[in-house]
């Protein structure tokens, strides 16, 4: 019996000695990293605007709750195959706003309207991408050959609009129009490259999301022989 008690005693002592480091290791490697943390989807690499996210672009990591960004996605499937509406930096938390493409779909009182090539003055900006907001500046057909690029890109004043027989109110309605599609000369959609100034092609056709007033104004001035200069900020 004495031997048995001695064995139990030494086992208990050794167990107590080992339990301290074991608890410390368990806390350090298992409890602490998960205490007060949540999983969030982050960018595994830099992603340009206008690209659809793949598994290679994303990763799931644990962050402290106080570091969680408002609207951050916590499940990777929600972000996969979604299109980015702006450039995303490495390790940036993915939020719904970055992937919100609802504005590219016409609402109940809106239309997806192609802008006829013959109604455009010159070529649209080469860096134009889907999701950009553009303004349509009016140029008279007979005057279009006399307008150089510097003059064409100036903001139209009330005096200039009066000379074009365009009301200031109507000109304002042709601003902040969303581009729903930008097609290149290769008949493919224009996409972003690593540098926005170096897109994947030259823009040859544009489709816009317009409301009823904008649609009628574009038809009105287009059929009257006006040309639309496409500009964006």
PDB file of C-alpha atoms in Angstrom:
ATOM      1  CA  UNK A   1       0.000   0.000   0.000  1.00  0.00           C
ATOM      2  CA  UNK A   2       2.827   2.360   0.818  1.00  0.00           C
ATOM      3  CA  UNK A   3       4.312   1.756  -2.593  1.00  0.00           C
ATOM      4  CA  UNK A   4       0.938   2.443  -4.194  1.00  0.00           C
ATOM      5  CA  UNK A   5       0.537   5.707  -2.323  1.00  0.00           C
ATOM      6  CA  UNK A   6       4.055   6.747  -3.229  1.00  0.00           C
ATOM      7  CA  UNK A   7       3.348   6.086  -6.919  1.00  0.00           C
ATOM      8  CA  UNK A   8       0.136   8.095  -6.807  1.00  0.00           C
ATOM      9  CA  UNK A   9       1.946  10.876  -4.968  1.00  0.00           C
ATOM     10  CA  UNK A  10       4.690  11.141  -7.581  1.00  0.00           C
ATOM     11  CA  UNK A  11       2.185  10.923 -10.443  1.00  0.00           C
ATOM     12  CA  UNK A  12       0.180  13.755  -8.871  1.00  0.00           C
ATOM     13  CA  UNK A  13       3.294  15.882  -8.377  1.00  0.00           C
ATOM     14  CA  UNK A  14       4.502  15.311 -11.952  1.00  0.00           C
ATOM     15  CA  UNK A  15       0.997  16.020 -13.274  1.00  0.00           C
ATOM     16  CA  UNK A  16       0.830  19.316 -11.390  1.00  0.00           C
ATOM     17  CA  UNK A  17       4.280  20.279 -12.666  1.00  0.00           C
ATOM     18  CA  UNK A  18       3.319  19.570 -16.264  1.00  0.00           C
ATOM     19  CA  UNK A  19      -0.163  21.082 -16.099  1.00  0.00           C
ATOM     20  CA  UNK A  20       1.168  24.619 -15.783  1.00  0.00           C
ATOM     21  CA  UNK A  21       3.169  24.630 -19.055  1.00  0.00           C
ATOM     22  CA  UNK A  22       0.426  22.648 -20.763  1.00  0.00           C
ATOM     23  CA  UNK A  23      -2.196  25.207 -19.789  1.00  0.00           C
ATOM     24  CA  UNK A  24       0.104  28.028 -20.857  1.00  0.00           C
ATOM     25  CA  UNK A  25       0.721  26.421 -24.245  1.00  0.00           C
ATOM     26  CA  UNK A  26      -2.991  25.698 -24.677  1.00  0.00           C
ATOM     27  CA  UNK A  27      -3.872  29.312 -23.874  1.00  0.00           C
ATOM     28  CA  UNK A  28      -1.153  30.741 -26.106  1.00  0.00           C
ATOM     29  CA  UNK A  29      -1.830  28.598 -29.171  1.00  0.00           C
ATOM     30  CA  UNK A  30      -5.519  27.725 -28.987  1.00  0.00           C
ATOM     31  CA  UNK A  31      -7.544  29.915 -26.620  1.00  0.00           C
ATOM     32  CA  UNK A  32      -5.986  33.363 -27.022  1.00  0.00           C
ATOM     33  CA  UNK A  33      -5.950  33.426 -30.874  1.00  0.00           C
ATOM     34  CA  UNK A  34      -9.659  32.613 -30.924  1.00  0.00           C
ATOM     35  CA  UNK A  35     -10.752  34.708 -27.945  1.00  0.00           C
ATOM     36  CA  UNK A  36     -12.828  37.655 -29.143  1.00  0.00           C
ATOM     37  CA  UNK A  37     -12.008  37.079 -32.801  1.00  0.00           C
ATOM     38  CA  UNK A  38     -14.141  36.590 -35.907  1.00  0.00           C
ATOM     39  CA  UNK A  39     -13.419  35.224 -39.342  1.00  0.00           C
ATOM     40  CA  UNK A  40     -13.408  37.724 -42.196  1.00  0.00           C
ATOM     41  CA  UNK A  41     -12.686  37.601 -45.918  1.00  0.00           C
ATOM     42  CA  UNK A  42      -9.607  39.525 -47.020  1.00  0.00           C
ATOM     43  CA  UNK A  43      -7.860  40.152 -50.327  1.00  0.00           C
ATOM     44  CA  UNK A  44      -5.038  37.650 -50.824  1.00  0.00           C
ATOM     45  CA  UNK A  45      -3.506  39.998 -53.396  1.00  0.00           C
ATOM     46  CA  UNK A  46      -4.188  43.348 -55.021  1.00  0.00           C
ATOM     47  CA  UNK A  47      -7.233  43.270 -57.289  1.00  0.00           C
ATOM     48  CA  UNK A  48      -8.032  45.879 -59.914  1.00  0.00           C
ATOM     49  CA  UNK A  49     -11.441  47.414 -60.392  1.00  0.00           C
ATOM     50  CA  UNK A  50     -13.839  45.655 -62.755  1.00  0.00           C
ATOM     51  CA  UNK A  51     -12.521  42.110 -62.175  1.00  0.00           C
ATOM     52  CA  UNK A  52     -14.449  39.097 -60.885  1.00  0.00           C
ATOM     53  CA  UNK A  53     -13.039  37.626 -57.683  1.00  0.00           C
ATOM     54  CA  UNK A  54     -11.673  34.075 -57.667  1.00  0.00           C
ATOM     55  CA  UNK A  55     -10.452  31.863 -54.824  1.00  0.00           C
ATOM     56  CA  UNK A  56      -6.894  32.979 -55.630  1.00  0.00           C
ATOM     57  CA  UNK A  57      -7.888  36.573 -54.867  1.00  0.00           C
ATOM     58  CA  UNK A  58      -9.342  35.844 -51.416  1.00  0.00           C
ATOM     59  CA  UNK A  59      -8.450  34.366 -48.051  1.00  0.00           C
ATOM     60  CA  UNK A  60     -10.231  33.894 -44.720  1.00  0.00           C
ATOM     61  CA  UNK A  61      -8.454  35.133 -41.593  1.00  0.00           C
ATOM     62  CA  UNK A  62      -9.288  35.764 -37.955  1.00  0.00           C
ATOM     63  CA  UNK A  63      -9.267  39.362 -36.690  1.00  0.00           C
ATOM     64  CA  UNK A  64     -10.179  41.027 -33.418  1.00  0.00           C
ATOM     65  CA  UNK A  65     -13.807  42.113 -33.271  1.00  0.00           C
ATOM     66  CA  UNK A  66     -12.767  45.739 -32.856  1.00  0.00           C
ATOM     67  CA  UNK A  67     -10.781  45.483 -36.109  1.00  0.00           C
ATOM     68  CA  UNK A  68     -13.765  44.282 -38.102  1.00  0.00           C
ATOM     69  CA  UNK A  69     -14.775  46.775 -40.803  1.00  0.00           C
ATOM     70  CA  UNK A  70     -18.459  47.677 -41.148  1.00  0.00           C
ATOM     71  CA  UNK A  71     -20.072  45.526 -43.813  1.00  0.00           C
ATOM     72  CA  UNK A  72     -17.142  43.108 -44.009  1.00  0.00           C
ATOM     73  CA  UNK A  73     -17.968  39.711 -45.496  1.00  0.00           C
ATOM     74  CA  UNK A  74     -17.419  36.693 -43.250  1.00  0.00           C
ATOM     75  CA  UNK A  75     -18.123  33.952 -45.806  1.00  0.00           C
ATOM     76  CA  UNK A  76     -15.984  33.544 -48.905  1.00  0.00           C
ATOM     77  CA  UNK A  77     -18.754  32.134 -51.169  1.00  0.00           C
ATOM     78  CA  UNK A  78     -20.582  35.470 -50.880  1.00  0.00           C
ATOM     79  CA  UNK A  79     -17.641  37.250 -52.522  1.00  0.00           C
ATOM     80  CA  UNK A  80     -16.638  34.680 -55.137  1.00  0.00           C
ATOM     81  CA  UNK A  81     -17.360  35.598 -58.777  1.00  0.00           C
ATOM     82  CA  UNK A  82     -18.499  39.070 -57.705  1.00  0.00           C
ATOM     83  CA  UNK A  83     -17.179  42.064 -59.639  1.00  0.00           C
ATOM     84  CA  UNK A  84     -15.115  44.698 -57.847  1.00  0.00           C
ATOM     85  CA  UNK A  85     -16.301  48.289 -58.132  1.00  0.00           C
ATOM     86  CA  UNK A  86     -12.915  49.719 -57.086  1.00  0.00           C
ATOM     87  CA  UNK A  87      -9.324  48.632 -56.674  1.00  0.00           C
ATOM     88  CA  UNK A  88      -8.774  46.387 -53.632  1.00  0.00           C
ATOM     89  CA  UNK A  89      -5.486  46.399 -51.731  1.00  0.00           C
ATOM     90  CA  UNK A  90      -3.643  43.371 -50.347  1.00  0.00           C
ATOM     91  CA  UNK A  91      -5.074  42.239 -46.966  1.00  0.00           C
ATOM     92  CA  UNK A  92      -7.986  44.678 -47.233  1.00  0.00           C
ATOM     93  CA  UNK A  93     -11.229  43.342 -45.769  1.00  0.00           C
ATOM     94  CA  UNK A  94     -13.844  42.679 -48.443  1.00  0.00           C
ATOM     95  CA  UNK A  95     -17.077  44.605 -47.916  1.00  0.00           C
ATOM     96  CA  UNK A  96     -20.385  44.535 -49.754  1.00  0.00           C
ATOM     97  CA  UNK A  97     -19.796  48.065 -51.042  1.00  0.00           C
ATOM     98  CA  UNK A  98     -16.722  46.916 -52.956  1.00  0.00           C
ATOM     99  CA  UNK A  99     -18.805  44.343 -54.800  1.00  0.00           C
ATOM    100  CA  UNK A 100     -22.087  46.187 -55.074  1.00  0.00           C
ATOM    101  CA  UNK A 101     -23.023  46.050 -58.759  1.00  0.00           C
ATOM    102  CA  UNK A 102     -26.727  46.708 -58.299  1.00  0.00           C
ATOM    103  CA  UNK A 103     -26.249  50.156 -59.835  1.00  0.00           C
ATOM    104  CA  UNK A 104     -25.332  48.430 -63.119  1.00  0.00           C
ATOM    105  CA  UNK A 105     -28.830  46.983 -63.410  1.00  0.00           C
ATOM    106  CA  UNK A 106     -31.675  49.250 -64.562  1.00  0.00           C
ATOM    107  CA  UNK A 107     -34.291  50.026 -61.922  1.00  0.00           C
ATOM    108  CA  UNK A 108     -38.013  49.930 -62.610  1.00  0.00           C
ATOM    109  CA  UNK A 109     -37.975  53.410 -64.182  1.00  0.00           C
ATOM    110  CA  UNK A 110     -34.592  53.073 -65.905  1.00  0.00           C
ATOM    111  CA  UNK A 111     -33.332  51.724 -69.221  1.00  0.00           C
ATOM    112  CA  UNK A 112     -30.165  50.124 -70.542  1.00  0.00           C
ATOM    113  CA  UNK A 113     -29.505  52.320 -73.587  1.00  0.00           C
ATOM    114  CA  UNK A 114     -26.737  51.933 -76.165  1.00  0.00           C
ATOM    115  CA  UNK A 115     -25.293  55.245 -77.326  1.00  0.00           C
ATOM    116  CA  UNK A 116     -25.130  55.076 -81.150  1.00  0.00           C
ATOM    117  CA  UNK A 117     -21.612  55.477 -82.468  1.00  0.00           C
ATOM    118  CA  UNK A 118     -22.740  58.090 -84.994  1.00  0.00           C
ATOM    119  CA  UNK A 119     -24.109  60.193 -82.117  1.00  0.00           C
ATOM    120  CA  UNK A 120     -20.770  60.325 -80.311  1.00  0.00           C
ATOM    121  CA  UNK A 121     -18.292  63.144 -80.821  1.00  0.00           C
ATOM    122  CA  UNK A 122     -14.893  61.512 -81.252  1.00  0.00           C
ATOM    123  CA  UNK A 123     -13.968  58.432 -79.259  1.00  0.00           C
ATOM    124  CA  UNK A 124     -14.972  57.782 -75.629  1.00  0.00           C
ATOM    125  CA  UNK A 125     -12.105  57.964 -73.093  1.00  0.00           C
ATOM    126  CA  UNK A 126      -9.836  54.957 -73.558  1.00  0.00           C
ATOM    127  CA  UNK A 127      -9.796  54.254 -69.810  1.00  0.00           C
ATOM    128  CA  UNK A 128     -13.597  54.120 -69.558  1.00  0.00           C
ATOM    129  CA  UNK A 129     -14.869  51.076 -67.652  1.00  0.00           C
ATOM    130  CA  UNK A 130     -18.197  49.618 -66.679  1.00  0.00           C
ATOM    131  CA  UNK A 131     -19.491  51.338 -63.534  1.00  0.00           C
ATOM    132  CA  UNK A 132     -17.981  54.727 -64.350  1.00  0.00           C
ATOM    133  CA  UNK A 133     -20.233  57.775 -64.206  1.00  0.00           C
ATOM    134  CA  UNK A 134     -20.093  59.976 -67.280  1.00  0.00           C
ATOM    135  CA  UNK A 135     -21.493  63.267 -68.514  1.00  0.00           C
ATOM    136  CA  UNK A 136     -22.690  63.840 -72.064  1.00  0.00           C
ATOM    137  CA  UNK A 137     -21.638  67.222 -73.431  1.00  0.00           C
ATOM    138  CA  UNK A 138     -23.514  68.429 -76.480  1.00  0.00           C
ATOM    139  CA  UNK A 139     -21.720  69.478 -79.673  1.00  0.00           C
ATOM    140  CA  UNK A 140     -23.512  70.637 -82.827  1.00  0.00           C
ATOM    141  CA  UNK A 141     -22.843  68.470 -85.848  1.00  0.00           C
ATOM    142  CA  UNK A 142     -21.787  71.301 -88.127  1.00  0.00           C
ATOM    143  CA  UNK A 143     -19.495  72.673 -85.434  1.00  0.00           C
ATOM    144  CA  UNK A 144     -17.982  69.383 -84.313  1.00  0.00           C
ATOM    145  CA  UNK A 145     -15.099  69.560 -86.798  1.00  0.00           C
ATOM    146  CA  UNK A 146     -14.141  72.988 -85.476  1.00  0.00           C
ATOM    147  CA  UNK A 147     -14.032  71.973 -81.823  1.00  0.00           C
ATOM    148  CA  UNK A 148     -10.611  70.911 -80.610  1.00  0.00           C
ATOM    149  CA  UNK A 149     -10.008  68.632 -77.648  1.00  0.00           C
ATOM    150  CA  UNK A 150      -9.225  71.501 -75.283  1.00  0.00           C
ATOM    151  CA  UNK A 151     -12.476  73.315 -75.987  1.00  0.00           C
ATOM    152  CA  UNK A 152     -14.509  70.128 -76.018  1.00  0.00           C
ATOM    153  CA  UNK A 153     -13.415  69.153 -72.522  1.00  0.00           C
ATOM    154  CA  UNK A 154     -14.302  72.511 -70.974  1.00  0.00           C
ATOM    155  CA  UNK A 155     -17.451  72.699 -68.865  1.00  0.00           C
ATOM    156  CA  UNK A 156     -20.346  74.170 -70.803  1.00  0.00           C
ATOM    157  CA  UNK A 157     -21.434  77.522 -69.436  1.00  0.00           C
ATOM    158  CA  UNK A 158     -24.952  78.925 -69.630  1.00  0.00           C
ATOM    159  CA  UNK A 159     -23.835  81.228 -72.471  1.00  0.00           C
ATOM    160  CA  UNK A 160     -22.420  78.326 -74.487  1.00  0.00           C
ATOM    161  CA  UNK A 161     -25.559  76.306 -73.882  1.00  0.00           C
ATOM    162  CA  UNK A 162     -27.707  79.207 -75.059  1.00  0.00           C
ATOM    163  CA  UNK A 163     -25.688  79.303 -78.284  1.00  0.00           C
ATOM    164  CA  UNK A 164     -26.382  75.593 -78.734  1.00  0.00           C
ATOM    165  CA  UNK A 165     -30.090  76.087 -77.991  1.00  0.00           C
ATOM    166  CA  UNK A 166     -29.759  73.756 -74.994  1.00  0.00           C
ATOM    167  CA  UNK A 167     -31.347  74.619 -71.662  1.00  0.00           C
ATOM    168  CA  UNK A 168     -29.114  74.531 -68.602  1.00  0.00           C
ATOM    169  CA  UNK A 169     -31.597  72.258 -66.826  1.00  0.00           C
ATOM    170  CA  UNK A 170     -31.497  69.704 -69.654  1.00  0.00           C
ATOM    171  CA  UNK A 171     -27.707  69.758 -69.790  1.00  0.00           C
ATOM    172  CA  UNK A 172     -27.566  69.025 -66.037  1.00  0.00           C
ATOM    173  CA  UNK A 173     -29.786  65.975 -66.545  1.00  0.00           C
ATOM    174  CA  UNK A 174     -27.153  64.464 -68.830  1.00  0.00           C
ATOM    175  CA  UNK A 175     -24.574  64.232 -66.036  1.00  0.00           C
ATOM    176  CA  UNK A 176     -23.633  61.422 -63.647  1.00  0.00           C
ATOM    177  CA  UNK A 177     -24.892  58.669 -65.981  1.00  0.00           C
ATOM    178  CA  UNK A 178     -23.709  55.138 -65.157  1.00  0.00           C
ATOM    179  CA  UNK A 179     -21.900  53.113 -67.825  1.00  0.00           C
ATOM    180  CA  UNK A 180     -23.326  49.590 -67.874  1.00  0.00           C
ATOM    181  CA  UNK A 181     -21.085  48.257 -70.655  1.00  0.00           C
ATOM    182  CA  UNK A 182     -18.004  49.424 -72.560  1.00  0.00           C
ATOM    183  CA  UNK A 183     -17.105  47.349 -75.622  1.00  0.00           C
ATOM    184  CA  UNK A 184     -13.727  47.406 -77.313  1.00  0.00           C
ATOM    185  CA  UNK A 185     -12.775  47.259 -80.980  1.00  0.00           C
ATOM    186  CA  UNK A 186     -12.143  43.527 -80.483  1.00  0.00           C
ATOM    187  CA  UNK A 187     -15.862  43.112 -79.687  1.00  0.00           C
ATOM    188  CA  UNK A 188     -15.037  42.249 -76.062  1.00  0.00           C
ATOM    189  CA  UNK A 189     -15.803  44.155 -72.891  1.00  0.00           C
ATOM    190  CA  UNK A 190     -13.089  46.577 -71.827  1.00  0.00           C
ATOM    191  CA  UNK A 191     -11.411  45.426 -68.629  1.00  0.00           C
ATOM    192  CA  UNK A 192      -8.870  46.955 -66.273  1.00  0.00           C
ATOM    193  CA  UNK A 193      -5.217  46.024 -66.332  1.00  0.00           C
ATOM    194  CA  UNK A 194      -2.660  46.624 -63.583  1.00  0.00           C
ATOM    195  CA  UNK A 195      -2.710  50.268 -64.672  1.00  0.00           C
ATOM    196  CA  UNK A 196      -6.079  51.891 -65.333  1.00  0.00           C
ATOM    197  CA  UNK A 197      -4.408  54.057 -67.970  1.00  0.00           C
ATOM    198  CA  UNK A 198      -3.588  50.870 -69.891  1.00  0.00           C
ATOM    199  CA  UNK A 199      -6.969  49.139 -70.423  1.00  0.00           C
ATOM    200  CA  UNK A 200      -7.374  45.864 -72.286  1.00  0.00           C
ATOM    201  CA  UNK A 201      -8.626  47.564 -75.463  1.00  0.00           C
ATOM    202  CA  UNK A 202      -9.959  50.712 -77.126  1.00  0.00           C
ATOM    203  CA  UNK A 203     -13.571  51.682 -76.431  1.00  0.00           C
ATOM    204  CA  UNK A 204     -15.781  51.489 -79.517  1.00  0.00           C
ATOM    205  CA  UNK A 205     -19.297  51.261 -78.054  1.00  0.00           C
ATOM    206  CA  UNK A 206     -20.965  52.341 -74.817  1.00  0.00           C
ATOM    207  CA  UNK A 207     -24.200  51.391 -73.062  1.00  0.00           C
ATOM    208  CA  UNK A 208     -25.688  53.594 -70.350  1.00  0.00           C
ATOM    209  CA  UNK A 209     -28.212  53.263 -67.507  1.00  0.00           C
ATOM    210  CA  UNK A 210     -30.635  56.147 -68.084  1.00  0.00           C
ATOM    211  CA  UNK A 211     -33.972  57.249 -66.688  1.00  0.00           C
ATOM    212  CA  UNK A 212     -36.906  58.286 -68.854  1.00  0.00           C
ATOM    213  CA  UNK A 213     -35.885  61.963 -68.985  1.00  0.00           C
ATOM    214  CA  UNK A 214     -32.306  61.145 -69.958  1.00  0.00           C
ATOM    215  CA  UNK A 215     -33.446  58.652 -72.587  1.00  0.00           C
ATOM    216  CA  UNK A 216     -35.744  61.179 -74.234  1.00  0.00           C
ATOM    217  CA  UNK A 217     -33.100  63.930 -74.122  1.00  0.00           C
ATOM    218  CA  UNK A 218     -30.521  61.692 -75.801  1.00  0.00           C
ATOM    219  CA  UNK A 219     -33.027  60.766 -78.500  1.00  0.00           C
ATOM    220  CA  UNK A 220     -34.127  64.383 -78.893  1.00  0.00           C
ATOM    221  CA  UNK A 221     -30.678  65.843 -79.442  1.00  0.00           C
ATOM    222  CA  UNK A 222     -29.270  62.826 -81.268  1.00  0.00           C
ATOM    223  CA  UNK A 223     -31.994  62.937 -83.922  1.00  0.00           C
ATOM    224  CA  UNK A 224     -31.470  66.709 -84.279  1.00  0.00           C
ATOM    225  CA  UNK A 225     -27.894  66.176 -85.370  1.00  0.00           C
ATOM    226  CA  UNK A 226     -26.123  66.908 -82.113  1.00  0.00           C
ATOM    227  CA  UNK A 227     -23.120  64.859 -81.033  1.00  0.00           C
ATOM    228  CA  UNK A 228     -22.367  63.733 -77.473  1.00  0.00           C
ATOM    229  CA  UNK A 229     -18.890  64.122 -76.039  1.00  0.00           C
ATOM    230  CA  UNK A 230     -18.443  61.434 -73.350  1.00  0.00           C
ATOM    231  CA  UNK A 231     -16.384  62.659 -70.373  1.00  0.00           C
ATOM    232  CA  UNK A 232     -15.911  61.419 -66.814  1.00  0.00           C
ATOM    233  CA  UNK A 233     -14.086  62.439 -63.630  1.00  0.00           C
TER     234      UNK A 233
END
